[in-house]
Amino acid sequence: MYKVLIIGNPNVGKSTLFNSLTKSSEHTGNFHGVTVEEKRKIVFLNDEKIEFIDTPGLYSMNTFSFEEEVSKNLILKTNGTRLVLADANSLRRNLYLALQMKELNLDFKLLINNYDYFIKKGGNIDLNKLRIFNSEVEIIDAKHVCLFEKKSKKIFKNAKKTQKNYEFKLNFNDFQKKSSFFVQEYLIDFVKKVKLKYNLNDETIVRAFNGIFDNLSEEQIEFIKRFNKEIVSARYQYLDKVLNDSITTKKDYVYGASKWDKILLKPIFMFPAFLLFFFLSIYIIFFALGPLISDFLIFILDKLIMTPFLNLMYSISSNIWLIEFVKSGVFSSINTVLSFLPQVCLLFVFLTLLEDSGLIARLSFIMDDFLSFFGLNGKSIYIILMGLGCNTMSTAASRNADNKNLKIKTALINPYISCMARLPVYVIVASAFFGAKAYFVVVGLYLLGLMVALIMALILNKTILKNKSSNLLLEFPALRGVDVKHIYTVSKINAKDFISRVFGVVLSVGIIVWILTHTTFSFAYTEFVTDSILYFFADKLAFLFAPIGLNSAGIVTALIVGIMAKELIVSTLSISNNVASNTALIASLTAATSVVHFNMASAVSFLVFTLLYCPCISNLAVLKKEVGTFYMWFAIISQLTTAYLMSFIFYQGITKGIVYPIITIIVATIILLAIIYIIKKVKHPKCLTCNKCRK
Amino acid sequence: MSLFDVKLNTECVVKDIDSNDEKTSLRLMELGVIVGSKIIVKNKSSFKKTLLVFFNSTCFTIKDEIAKSILVNYV
């Protein structure tokens, strides 16, 4: 099979090109680090199988993060056509990677994207002079490349060319003559060959040569440092020589800078504007436009599918078990969750607006100082915003953090950010008890989740995951207008994902829950949930939840099922209360006769617990993959503890007054400080060498 | 003088990169901050720990720790 690898610096349009070529809908964005792992798709062209591979962005073959390492390995290992995508507006830096690839004798085809914008800003490129590596160069518009165009076919088929005219070679002769000791060019070549042959990364090389470099003199170390600088400078001098001939730009042109930045980078403007955008988005999504579309969708579903189907069932069968199973087991699960589809799509419209416009990078700059206090950095704002959509996606995105501790910390605090799956629970329970004020309750839950996440980050930063420094080095993208087509694509992807979850996890688990809540120990059907198997076991666990006001088997069942996926909570509540619509569920939650019902305090406690405990099983799987088993268990225990503690504070505060929460906070703080002290002691036992211990 | 101490909107030329943090200095150089390249500090965050700088025809935000390692002269 023929392989085509798409390579380039971050945010040059690789995923956009991949989507255009393969007619895919992978997530793209106007921000550094949107793609964190390779994406593959096989396409047939003239009966030939072509596998396209989209890679995470990398600046150089000297990798700094996990996703860069993924790209480097793909570049070195993949046999096929390598397409190096460069942005016309930052060609000098983009070509640095291409130059390194040429040094390694790796063939590629150079594609220049975003040329229209460059022309608009007064720039020009002479393509003939740019053919510096004797690689083919094409100007493309990544958004509109079609695989079946003649030009595209040429790109893939004629990519392999010789490198006869490639003139750049690192020349260190002069430098070596000046050096006072033995470091020969062959050492560099040797290391390069070892790296390639055994596919070693830079850290492995450093470890392997660690012993050798231990005994270097100051002079030798200084030489090696200078040697590195000389190599980089030599590359850029060569690139400057080539680009000075082939590119003309307006004087002082800076890509990414905008006249609007004067306002956008002022915290006094940006903070209120962002908060206004955030609150307005929530209002429109969940309390204005969202419910309108939802109601319409439910109406259509009910009139066109559910009612006719149930009528048909009534006419052909008298089996009450089967009818109830379809009505409250299958339709109820689908209906309650699918009715939130418009809200999910709207949420992604707002998130995409932020991401596409280039505002996230501006927010990162403004928020960096604030987030540094918690041991995070400006880039974390992207992961936090992404978490509003899906915690699992944002946990995976934490891998583009600058260092290991920051990555683990970001992954661990992520689940506290309220994701879209929890929204149906908030809206239904808050609407039942707070009516018109439900909006403020939902906003409050979002802010509580954010606050807990930041406190958690601070605690982790002070204990087990200290950051030496957070080296924020972030490229600013240009501000862009709204691309309706892209917003539509992103919403479509997320709607599809949501629907597949509804029909996959929610429906299958919903059916299991229905069977367990309508089957007795003698395997007979029961319409009373209280006689069911699940209720029996949940009832045995309910006493654990008494201090937080949730000592009801129905509620415990919903919370247990919610670990699979938060969307299941609403469908479980519907099944338990034997209702088929959101309106009926809202009404049933306040009725004392319902299997699951709340009072004001227990409703708040339930909402807080739902906000803070483990988001879903897929999130735990990604956590395990990204940060390992130890931290996955750490996450589970800390999330359950935090959820329980916060629910306790809210429940006791509402029912018994302010004293209980204050005592709880004091006791919790003492326990936390004791844990921190123990961890610090374990990590740093008393010694005789450091000043602190000597004192 | 390091980039961290530079006044806003003043053009500077990179004199050297302090190599105490090998990893960061190499990354900076690979992004185009090499001896002789021009650099302008366009903005500083509220606590002045993060800088917005222009170099290599692009716009970057960098932390004070990194900015301190870029030694510059005013043009």
mmCIF file with all atom_site columns, C-alpha atoms in Angstrom, chain A residues 325 329-330 333 506-516 575:
data_model
loop_
_atom_site.group_PDB
_atom_site.id
_atom_site.type_symbol
_atom_site.label_atom_id
_atom_site.label_alt_id
_atom_site.label_comp_id
_atom_site.label_asym_id
_atom_site.label_entity_id
_atom_site.label_seq_id
_atom_site.pdbx_PDB_ins_code
_atom_site.Cartn_x
_atom_site.Cartn_y
_atom_site.Cartn_z
_atom_site.occupancy
_atom_site.B_iso_or_equiv
_atom_site.pdbx_formal_charge
_atom_site.auth_seq_id
_atom_site.auth_comp_id
_atom_site.auth_asym_id
_atom_site.auth_atom_id
_atom_site.pdbx_PDB_model_num
ATOM 1  C CA . PHE A 1 325 ? -39.192 -2.716 27.806 1.00 0.00 ? 325 PHE A CA 1
ATOM 2  C CA . GLY A 1 329 ? -36.206 0.824  28.525 1.00 0.00 ? 329 GLY A CA 1
ATOM 3  C CA . VAL A 1 330 ? -35.292 1.663  24.929 1.00 0.00 ? 330 VAL A CA 1
ATOM 4  C CA . SER A 1 333 ? -33.052 6.076  27.215 1.00 0.00 ? 333 SER A CA 1
ATOM 5  C CA . VAL A 1 506 ? -26.286 4.662  26.530 1.00 0.00 ? 506 VAL A CA 1
ATOM 6  C CA . LEU A 1 507 ? -28.690 2.319  24.782 1.00 0.00 ? 507 LEU A CA 1
ATOM 7  C CA . SER A 1 508 ? -26.861 -0.893 25.679 1.00 0.00 ? 508 SER A CA 1
ATOM 8  C CA . VAL A 1 509 ? -26.236 0.070  29.307 1.00 0.00 ? 509 VAL A CA 1
ATOM 9  C CA . GLY A 1 510 ? -29.726 1.580  29.482 1.00 0.00 ? 510 GLY A CA 1
ATOM 10 C CA . ILE A 1 511 ? -31.213 -1.788 28.462 1.00 0.00 ? 511 ILE A CA 1
ATOM 11 C CA . ILE A 1 512 ? -29.100 -3.608 31.076 1.00 0.00 ? 512 ILE A CA 1
ATOM 12 C CA . VAL A 1 513 ? -30.170 -1.081 33.719 1.00 0.00 ? 513 VAL A CA 1
ATOM 13 C CA . TRP A 1 514 ? -33.820 -1.492 32.718 1.00 0.00 ? 514 TRP A CA 1
ATOM 14 C CA . ILE A 1 515 ? -33.580 -5.301 32.974 1.00 0.00 ? 515 ILE A CA 1
ATOM 15 C CA . LEU A 1 516 ? -31.829 -5.087 36.351 1.00 0.00 ? 516 LEU A CA 1
ATOM 16 C CA . ILE A 1 575 ? -36.194 4.238  34.045 1.00 0.00 ? 575 ILE A CA 1
#
